[in-house]
PDB file of C-alpha atoms in Angstrom:
ATOM      1  CA  MET A   1     116.984  99.157 208.095  1.00  0.00           C
ATOM      2  CA  THR A   2     118.067 100.634 204.222  1.00  0.00           C
ATOM      3  CA  THR A   3     121.405  98.989 202.884  1.00  0.00           C
ATOM      4  CA  ALA A   4     122.980 100.551 200.847  1.00  0.00           C
ATOM      5  CA  THR A   5     123.700 100.515 197.208  1.00  0.00           C
ATOM      6  CA  PRO A   6     127.325  99.895 196.729  1.00  0.00           C
ATOM      7  CA  ALA A   7     128.429 102.222 194.395  1.00  0.00           C
ATOM      8  CA  GLN A   8     128.641 100.956 190.965  1.00  0.00           C
ATOM      9  CA  PRO A   9     132.688 101.258 189.766  1.00  0.00           C
ATOM     10  CA  GLN A  10     132.510 103.302 187.020  1.00  0.00           C
ATOM     11  CA  PRO A  11     134.391 102.243 183.472  1.00  0.00           C
ATOM     12  CA  ALA A  12     137.405 103.633 183.141  1.00  0.00           C
ATOM     13  CA  SER A  13     137.418 106.820 180.065  1.00  0.00           C
ATOM     14  CA  SER A  14     140.059 105.632 177.822  1.00  0.00           C
ATOM     15  CA  GLU A  15     140.664 109.315 176.584  1.00  0.00           C
ATOM     16  CA  PRO A  16     143.844 109.266 178.111  1.00  0.00           C
ATOM     17  CA  GLU A  17     144.924 105.776 176.030  1.00  0.00           C
ATOM     18  CA  LEU A  18     143.643 107.221 172.749  1.00  0.00           C
ATOM     19  CA  THR A  19     145.397 110.819 173.504  1.00  0.00           C
ATOM     20  CA  ILE A  20     148.813 108.823 174.170  1.00  0.00           C
ATOM     21  CA  ASP A  21     148.087 107.394 170.746  1.00  0.00           C
ATOM     22  CA  ILE A  22     148.058 109.539 169.053  1.00  0.00           C
ATOM     23  CA  LEU A  23     151.251 111.482 170.638  1.00  0.00           C
ATOM     24  CA  LEU A  24     153.040 108.892 169.926  1.00  0.00           C
ATOM     25  CA  GLN A  25     151.837 107.788 166.103  1.00  0.00           C
ATOM     26  CA  PRO A  26     153.908 109.341 163.742  1.00  0.00           C
ATOM     27  CA  ARG A  27     153.353 111.502 160.716  1.00  0.00           C
ATOM     28  CA  PRO A  28     153.402 109.583 157.384  1.00  0.00           C
ATOM     29  CA  GLN A  29     156.465 109.384 155.689  1.00  0.00           C
ATOM     30  CA  LEU A  30     154.645 107.657 152.732  1.00  0.00           C
ATOM     31  CA  PHE A  31     150.303 107.433 151.234  1.00  0.00           C
ATOM     32  CA  VAL A  32     150.075 104.930 149.019  1.00  0.00           C
ATOM     33  CA  ASN A  33     147.316 104.700 146.354  1.00  0.00           C
ATOM     34  CA  PHE A  34     146.100 101.915 144.503  1.00  0.00           C
ATOM     35  CA  ARG A  35     143.595  99.877 143.942  1.00  0.00           C
ATOM     36  CA  GLY A  36     142.616  97.262 146.626  1.00  0.00           C
ATOM     37  CA  LYS A  37     140.607  94.234 144.864  1.00  0.00           C
ATOM     38  CA  GLU A  38     143.984  94.255 142.305  1.00  0.00           C
ATOM     39  CA  LEU A  39     146.861  94.176 144.558  1.00  0.00           C
ATOM     40  CA  ARG A  40     146.984  94.578 148.244  1.00  0.00           C
ATOM     41  CA  LYS A  41     147.746  90.534 148.833  1.00  0.00           C
ATOM     42  CA  GLY A  42     149.874  90.115 146.454  1.00  0.00           C
ATOM     43  CA  PHE A  43     152.088  93.264 145.244  1.00  0.00           C
ATOM     44  CA  LEU A  44     151.196  96.018 147.377  1.00  0.00           C
ATOM     45  CA  SER A  45     151.987  93.732 150.330  1.00  0.00           C
ATOM     46  CA  HIS A  46     155.796  93.752 148.792  1.00  0.00           C
ATOM     47  CA  VAL A  47     156.447  96.733 148.819  1.00  0.00           C
ATOM     48  CA  VAL A  48     154.674  97.209 152.274  1.00  0.00           C
ATOM     49  CA  LYS A  49     157.139  95.251 153.971  1.00  0.00           C
ATOM     50  CA  ALA A  50     159.880  96.727 151.792  1.00  0.00           C
ATOM     51  CA  LEU A  51     159.664 100.060 152.563  1.00  0.00           C
ATOM     52  CA  LYS A  52     159.043  98.591 156.300  1.00  0.00           C
ATOM     53  CA  GLU A  53     162.018  97.195 156.498  1.00  0.00           C
ATOM     54  CA  VAL A  54     164.054 100.341 155.722  1.00  0.00           C
ATOM     55  CA  GLY A  55     162.263 102.432 158.291  1.00  0.00           C
ATOM     56  CA  ILE A  56     159.584 104.056 155.972  1.00  0.00           C
ATOM     57  CA  ASN A  57     156.368 104.466 157.913  1.00  0.00           C
ATOM     58  CA  VAL A  58     154.344 103.641 155.316  1.00  0.00           C
ATOM     59  CA  PHE A  59     150.160 104.634 155.523  1.00  0.00           C
ATOM     60  CA  ILE A  60     147.630 102.486 153.023  1.00  0.00           C
ATOM     61  CA  ASP A  61     143.532 102.523 153.725  1.00  0.00           C
ATOM     62  CA  SER A  62     143.499  99.801 154.823  1.00  0.00           C
ATOM     63  CA  LEU A  63     145.584 100.545 157.845  1.00  0.00           C
ATOM     64  CA  GLU A  64     142.740 102.748 159.033  1.00  0.00           C
ATOM     65  CA  GLN A  65     139.913 102.005 160.960  1.00  0.00           C
ATOM     66  CA  ARG A  66     137.140 100.725 160.032  1.00  0.00           C
ATOM     67  CA  GLY A  67     133.693 102.973 159.034  1.00  0.00           C
ATOM     68  CA  VAL A  68     136.400 106.128 158.802  1.00  0.00           C
ATOM     69  CA  ASN A  69     135.245 108.778 156.610  1.00  0.00           C
ATOM     70  CA  PHE A  70     136.427 109.748 153.062  1.00  0.00           C
ATOM     71  CA  GLU A  71     137.876 113.338 154.613  1.00  0.00           C
ATOM     72  CA  ARG A  72     140.149 111.181 157.275  1.00  0.00           C
ATOM     73  CA  LEU A  73     141.816 110.152 154.007  1.00  0.00           C
ATOM     74  CA  LEU A  74     142.855 112.660 152.457  1.00  0.00           C
ATOM     75  CA  GLU A  75     144.337 114.263 156.121  1.00  0.00           C
ATOM     76  CA  ARG A  76     146.650 111.236 155.777  1.00  0.00           C
ATOM     77  CA  ILE A  77     147.531 112.911 151.989  1.00  0.00           C
ATOM     78  CA  ASP A  78     147.761 116.462 153.095  1.00  0.00           C
ATOM     79  CA  ASN A  79     150.064 115.325 156.177  1.00  0.00           C
ATOM     80  CA  SER A  80     152.755 113.159 154.101  1.00  0.00           C
ATOM     81  CA  LYS A  81     156.111 114.300 152.388  1.00  0.00           C
ATOM     82  CA  ILE A  82     155.634 111.379 149.439  1.00  0.00           C
ATOM     83  CA  ALA A  83     152.856 109.760 147.921  1.00  0.00           C
ATOM     84  CA  LEU A  84     152.776 106.394 145.573  1.00  0.00           C
ATOM     85  CA  ALA A  85     150.451 106.126 142.848  1.00  0.00           C
ATOM     86  CA  ILE A  86     150.346 102.993 141.812  1.00  0.00           C
ATOM     87  CA  PHE A  87     148.053 102.550 138.263  1.00  0.00           C
ATOM     88  CA  SER A  88     147.062  99.053 136.970  1.00  0.00           C
ATOM     89  CA  ASN A  89     144.756  97.981 134.925  1.00  0.00           C
ATOM     90  CA  LYS A  90     141.820  98.383 136.482  1.00  0.00           C
ATOM     91  CA  TYR A  91     142.761 101.539 138.973  1.00  0.00           C
ATOM     92  CA  THR A  92     140.057 103.509 137.117  1.00  0.00           C
ATOM     93  CA  GLN A  93     137.071 101.281 138.628  1.00  0.00           C
ATOM     94  CA  SER A  94     137.556 102.810 141.914  1.00  0.00           C
ATOM     95  CA  ASP A  95     136.423 106.495 142.348  1.00  0.00           C
ATOM     96  CA  TRP A  96     138.422 106.265 145.666  1.00  0.00           C
ATOM     97  CA  CYS A  97     141.105 105.570 143.930  1.00  0.00           C
ATOM     98  CA  LEU A  98     140.569 108.396 142.269  1.00  0.00           C
ATOM     99  CA  LYS A  99     139.312 111.130 144.389  1.00  0.00           C
ATOM    100  CA  GLU A 100     142.676 110.687 146.209  1.00  0.00           C
ATOM    101  CA  LEU A 101     144.241 111.030 143.484  1.00  0.00           C
ATOM    102  CA  VAL A 102     142.410 114.516 143.109  1.00  0.00           C
ATOM    103  CA  ARG A 103     143.668 115.980 146.495  1.00  0.00           C
ATOM    104  CA  MET A 104     147.313 114.091 145.892  1.00  0.00           C
ATOM    105  CA  ASP A 105     147.903 116.047 142.275  1.00  0.00           C
ATOM    106  CA  GLU A 106     146.685 119.633 144.215  1.00  0.00           C
ATOM    107  CA  ARG A 107     149.068 119.348 147.055  1.00  0.00           C
ATOM    108  CA  MET A 108     151.548 118.295 144.474  1.00  0.00           C
ATOM    109  CA  LYS A 109     150.902 122.076 142.582  1.00  0.00           C
ATOM    110  CA  GLU A 110     151.007 123.563 145.293  1.00  0.00           C
ATOM    111  CA  GLY A 111     154.307 121.926 146.872  1.00  0.00           C
ATOM    112  CA  ARG A 112     153.457 120.083 149.705  1.00  0.00           C
ATOM    113  CA  LEU A 113     154.044 116.192 148.241  1.00  0.00           C
ATOM    114  CA  VAL A 114     155.779 114.295 146.173  1.00  0.00           C
ATOM    115  CA  VAL A 115     154.180 111.936 143.736  1.00  0.00           C
ATOM    116  CA  ILE A 116     155.653 109.186 142.484  1.00  0.00           C
ATOM    117  CA  PRO A 117     153.696 106.900 140.321  1.00  0.00           C
ATOM    118  CA  ILE A 118     154.019 102.681 139.577  1.00  0.00           C
ATOM    119  CA  PHE A 119     152.493 101.913 137.044  1.00  0.00           C
ATOM    120  CA  TYR A 120     151.873  97.875 137.385  1.00  0.00           C
ATOM    121  CA  LYS A 121     151.216  95.374 134.513  1.00  0.00           C
ATOM    122  CA  VAL A 122     149.463  98.544 132.548  1.00  0.00           C
ATOM    123  CA  THR A 123     152.156 101.294 130.133  1.00  0.00           C
ATOM    124  CA  THR A 124     152.643 104.862 130.516  1.00  0.00           C
ATOM    125  CA  GLU A 125     150.776 105.175 127.395  1.00  0.00           C
ATOM    126  CA  ASP A 126     148.346 103.815 127.753  1.00  0.00           C
ATOM    127  CA  VAL A 127     147.434 106.032 131.555  1.00  0.00           C
ATOM    128  CA  LYS A 128     148.607 108.845 130.281  1.00  0.00           C
ATOM    129  CA  ASN A 129     146.481 108.964 126.867  1.00  0.00           C
ATOM    130  CA  PHE A 130     143.362 106.414 128.689  1.00  0.00           C
ATOM    131  CA  LYS A 131     143.773 103.507 126.084  1.00  0.00           C
ATOM    132  CA  GLY A 132     143.511  99.857 126.734  1.00  0.00           C
ATOM    133  CA  LYS A 133     142.356  98.271 129.383  1.00  0.00           C
ATOM    134  CA  PHE A 134     142.909 101.406 131.460  1.00  0.00           C
ATOM    135  CA  GLY A 135     141.207 103.462 129.435  1.00  0.00           C
ATOM    136  CA  LYS A 136     138.116 101.282 128.660  1.00  0.00           C
ATOM    137  CA  ILE A 137     137.729 100.312 132.557  1.00  0.00           C
ATOM    138  CA  PHE A 138     137.789 104.094 132.830  1.00  0.00           C
ATOM    139  CA  GLU A 139     135.241 105.149 129.785  1.00  0.00           C
ATOM    140  CA  ASP A 140     132.659 102.529 130.908  1.00  0.00           C
ATOM    141  CA  MET A 141     133.311 104.280 134.474  1.00  0.00           C
ATOM    142  CA  VAL A 142     132.477 107.367 133.535  1.00  0.00           C
ATOM    143  CA  MET A 143     129.967 107.014 130.710  1.00  0.00           C
ATOM    144  CA  MET A 144     128.115 104.389 133.862  1.00  0.00           C
ATOM    145  CA  ARG A 145     128.341 107.250 136.599  1.00  0.00           C
ATOM    146  CA  PHE A 146     127.683 111.101 134.736  1.00  0.00           C
ATOM    147  CA  GLY A 147     126.753 109.690 131.027  1.00  0.00           C
ATOM    148  CA  THR A 148     129.430 112.155 129.987  1.00  0.00           C
ATOM    149  CA  PHE A 149     133.418 112.920 130.029  1.00  0.00           C
ATOM    150  CA  ASP A 150     132.245 116.787 130.198  1.00  0.00           C
ATOM    151  CA  ALA A 151     130.987 116.356 134.169  1.00  0.00           C
ATOM    152  CA  PRO A 152     133.345 118.003 135.986  1.00  0.00           C
ATOM    153  CA  THR A 153     134.470 115.553 138.345  1.00  0.00           C
ATOM    154  CA  ALA A 154     135.102 113.336 135.117  1.00  0.00           C
ATOM    155  CA  GLN A 155     137.067 115.895 134.197  1.00  0.00           C
ATOM    156  CA  ARG A 156     138.802 116.394 137.063  1.00  0.00           C
ATOM    157  CA  TRP A 157     139.954 113.291 137.159  1.00  0.00           C
ATOM    158  CA  MET A 158     141.345 112.802 134.073  1.00  0.00           C
ATOM    159  CA  MET A 159     143.361 115.655 134.827  1.00  0.00           C
ATOM    160  CA  ALA A 160     144.627 114.484 137.683  1.00  0.00           C
ATOM    161  CA  VAL A 161     145.196 110.883 135.556  1.00  0.00           C
ATOM    162  CA  THR A 162     147.618 113.296 133.046  1.00  0.00           C
ATOM    163  CA  SER A 163     149.185 115.238 135.769  1.00  0.00           C
ATOM    164  CA  ILE A 164     150.953 112.616 137.958  1.00  0.00           C
ATOM    165  CA  ALA A 165     151.642 109.679 135.289  1.00  0.00           C
ATOM    166  CA  SER A 166     153.792 112.461 133.749  1.00  0.00           C
ATOM    167  CA  ASN A 167     155.784 112.384 136.573  1.00  0.00           C
ATOM    168  CA  THR A 168     158.965 110.768 136.623  1.00  0.00           C
ATOM    169  CA  GLY A 169     157.736 107.162 138.084  1.00  0.00           C
ATOM    170  CA  LEU A 170     158.461 103.496 137.675  1.00  0.00           C
ATOM    171  CA  THR A 171     157.089 100.578 135.260  1.00  0.00           C
ATOM    172  CA  SER A 172     156.569  97.323 134.676  1.00  0.00           C
ATOM    173  CA  GLU A 173     157.432  97.404 131.101  1.00  0.00           C
ATOM    174  CA  VAL A 174     161.153  98.734 132.430  1.00  0.00           C
ATOM    175  CA  TYR A 175     161.600  96.363 135.766  1.00  0.00           C
ATOM    176  CA  SER A 176     159.079  93.425 134.849  1.00  0.00           C
ATOM    177  CA  ILE A 177     160.233  91.273 137.373  1.00  0.00           C
ATOM    178  CA  ASP A 178     157.926  92.498 140.998  1.00  0.00           C
ATOM    179  CA  SER A 179     161.119  92.214 143.991  1.00  0.00           C
ATOM    180  CA  THR A 180     163.394  94.361 141.520  1.00  0.00           C
ATOM    181  CA  LEU A 181     160.279  96.528 140.932  1.00  0.00           C
ATOM    182  CA  VAL A 182     160.091  97.007 144.569  1.00  0.00           C
ATOM    183  CA  GLU A 183     163.437  97.109 144.808  1.00  0.00           C
ATOM    184  CA  GLU A 184     163.668 100.559 143.045  1.00  0.00           C
ATOM    185  CA  ILE A 185     160.513 101.274 144.295  1.00  0.00           C
ATOM    186  CA  VAL A 186     162.657 101.305 147.758  1.00  0.00           C
ATOM    187  CA  LYS A 187     165.446 103.277 146.347  1.00  0.00           C
ATOM    188  CA  ALA A 188     163.034 106.174 145.194  1.00  0.00           C
ATOM    189  CA  THR A 189     161.463 106.173 147.693  1.00  0.00           C
ATOM    190  CA  SER A 190     164.304 106.790 150.448  1.00  0.00           C
ATOM    191  CA  ARG A 191     165.829 109.608 147.637  1.00  0.00           C
ATOM    192  CA  GLN A 192     163.156 111.142 148.179  1.00  0.00           C
ATOM    193  CA  LEU A 193     162.592 111.265 152.002  1.00  0.00           C
ATOM    194  CA  GLY A 194     165.780 112.327 152.459  1.00  0.00           C
ATOM    195  CA  HIS A 195     167.388 108.474 153.794  1.00  0.00           C
ATOM    196  CA  VAL A 196     170.582 107.290 153.692  1.00  0.00           C
ATOM    197  CA  SER A 197     171.052 103.241 152.717  1.00  0.00           C
ATOM    198  CA  SER A 198     173.499 103.043 155.931  1.00  0.00           C
ATOM    199  CA  ALA A 199     171.801 104.854 158.140  1.00  0.00           C
ATOM    200  CA  ASN A 200     167.695 103.327 157.991  1.00  0.00           C
ATOM    201  CA  LEU A 201     167.117 104.047 161.017  1.00  0.00           C
ATOM    202  CA  SER A 202     163.520 104.811 162.607  1.00  0.00           C
ATOM    203  CA  ILE A 203     161.973 106.910 164.769  1.00  0.00           C
ATOM    204  CA  ILE A 204     162.502 104.802 167.625  1.00  0.00           C
ATOM    205  CA  HIS A 205     166.111 103.900 166.504  1.00  0.00           C
ATOM    206  CA  GLN A 206     166.850 107.111 166.792  1.00  0.00           C
ATOM    207  CA  ALA A 207     165.454 108.337 169.921  1.00  0.00           C
ATOM    208  CA  ALA A 208     167.168 105.504 171.644  1.00  0.00           C
ATOM    209  CA  VAL A 209     170.729 107.156 169.969  1.00  0.00           C
ATOM    210  CA  GLU A 210     169.867 110.194 171.371  1.00  0.00           C
ATOM    211  CA  PHE A 211     168.846 108.716 175.149  1.00  0.00           C
ATOM    212  CA  TYR A 212     172.321 106.886 174.942  1.00  0.00           C
ATOM    213  CA  VAL A 213     174.681 110.182 174.210  1.00  0.00           C
ATOM    214  CA  ALA A 214     171.796 112.429 177.190  1.00  0.00           C
ATOM    215  CA  SER A 215     173.061 109.818 179.598  1.00  0.00           C
ATOM    216  CA  PHE A 216     176.879 110.348 178.495  1.00  0.00           C
ATOM    217  CA  VAL A 217     176.283 114.325 179.099  1.00  0.00           C
ATOM    218  CA  VAL A 218     174.744 113.800 181.982  1.00  0.00           C
ATOM    219  CA  ILE A 219     177.633 111.891 183.641  1.00  0.00           C
ATOM    220  CA  PHE A 220     180.115 114.012 182.432  1.00  0.00           C
ATOM    221  CA  CYS A 221     178.526 117.198 183.386  1.00  0.00           C
ATOM    222  CA  ILE A 222     177.768 115.800 186.674  1.00  0.00           C
ATOM    223  CA  VAL A 223     181.300 114.005 187.394  1.00  0.00           C
ATOM    224  CA  PHE A 224     183.689 115.759 185.248  1.00  0.00           C
ATOM    225  CA  ILE A 225     182.442 118.905 184.549  1.00  0.00           C
ATOM    226  CA  PRO A 226     182.713 120.356 188.938  1.00  0.00           C
ATOM    227  CA  SER A 227     186.220 118.859 189.070  1.00  0.00           C
ATOM    228  CA  VAL A 228     187.653 120.858 186.059  1.00  0.00           C
ATOM    229  CA  PHE A 229     185.792 123.928 186.102  1.00  0.00           C
ATOM    230  CA  THR A 230     185.091 125.173 190.019  1.00  0.00           C
ATOM    231  CA  GLN A 231     185.795 128.795 189.412  1.00  0.00           C
ATOM    232  CA  VAL A 232     183.943 129.059 186.339  1.00  0.00           C
ATOM    233  CA  LYS A 233     179.748 129.390 187.157  1.00  0.00           C
ATOM    234  CA  ILE A 234     178.616 129.366 183.503  1.00  0.00           C
ATOM    235  CA  PHE A 235     179.629 125.655 183.020  1.00  0.00           C
ATOM    236  CA  THR A 236     177.575 124.328 186.328  1.00  0.00           C
ATOM    237  CA  PRO A 237     175.869 120.889 185.845  1.00  0.00           C
ATOM    238  CA  GLU A 238     172.934 122.557 185.693  1.00  0.00           C
ATOM    239  CA  TRP A 239     173.748 124.841 182.732  1.00  0.00           C
ATOM    240  CA  PHE A 240     174.824 121.622 180.931  1.00  0.00           C
ATOM    241  CA  VAL A 241     171.576 119.713 181.694  1.00  0.00           C
ATOM    242  CA  ALA A 242     169.419 122.442 180.497  1.00  0.00           C
ATOM    243  CA  HIS A 243     171.514 122.507 177.211  1.00  0.00           C
ATOM    244  CA  MET A 244     170.527 119.028 176.765  1.00  0.00           C
ATOM    245  CA  PHE A 245     167.795 118.612 177.596  1.00  0.00           C
ATOM    246  CA  SER A 246     166.656 121.521 174.974  1.00  0.00           C
ATOM    247  CA  PHE A 247     169.010 119.779 172.287  1.00  0.00           C
ATOM    248  CA  ILE A 248     166.622 116.474 173.783  1.00  0.00           C
ATOM    249  CA  VAL A 249     162.928 118.792 172.670  1.00  0.00           C
ATOM    250  CA  ARG A 250     163.843 120.319 169.241  1.00  0.00           C
ATOM    251  CA  LYS A 251     165.140 116.969 168.180  1.00  0.00           C
ATOM    252  CA  ALA A 252     161.838 115.346 169.068  1.00  0.00           C
ATOM    253  CA  PHE A 253     160.087 118.374 167.736  1.00  0.00           C
ATOM    254  CA  TYR A 254     161.695 117.445 164.196  1.00  0.00           C
ATOM    255  CA  TRP A 255     160.907 114.051 164.152  1.00  0.00           C
ATOM    256  CA  PHE A 256     157.337 114.080 165.533  1.00  0.00           C
ATOM    257  CA  MET A 257     157.415 117.161 162.415  1.00  0.00           C
ATOM    258  CA  SER A 258     159.271 115.233 160.056  1.00  0.00           C
TER     259      SER A 258
END
């Protein structure tokens, strides 16, 4: 007699979860370009925390999955409304930073991205003119990689640095205390994103407000409208619910795209 082999349970597919995560993930509002080793655990952590506290969706490359390719990071830049370029003395040691900066400069010139330069413990003149420690590190890196400043990639890097560093930004020269500089970064970013200090609600908070409003409208339509407009067919509960649903869908689409 042959014993039937019990069917092995199939591993659950992770596609639905991944799809839900992608749909619920808000569009990045702010991309931060910085040299990780120099800033990640200090100044940058305070900037990110302060921005999140006022409801700004921040993206830094440490939040990306390990092993992600560079094209994914460029997509993050493309999908952002605003970017911070945090220049520091050792910024140009990272060709990764410079490649991101080139993309940011391209999107800025297309009118698709606002870029705010932050000069952290480096002068604006040193960055614009590649002087001081900032310039020396850049020179060493370019000569080691290309052997000449005439290399097309080196020229693109220099143009991007000069272009973005010429924007109105914030600097440690003016705001020498880190906490003050962080506050100014939050203010500048909030202005660009159209935030109002008294209404810096996250998307989740806004959705909660809309839910309570929608609940009130449903009760109003079902209980009050039929008793008042008994002879007017246009004011049926279905008519109001349909318009309410249309309104919420439009708002949800706006939140997702913003």
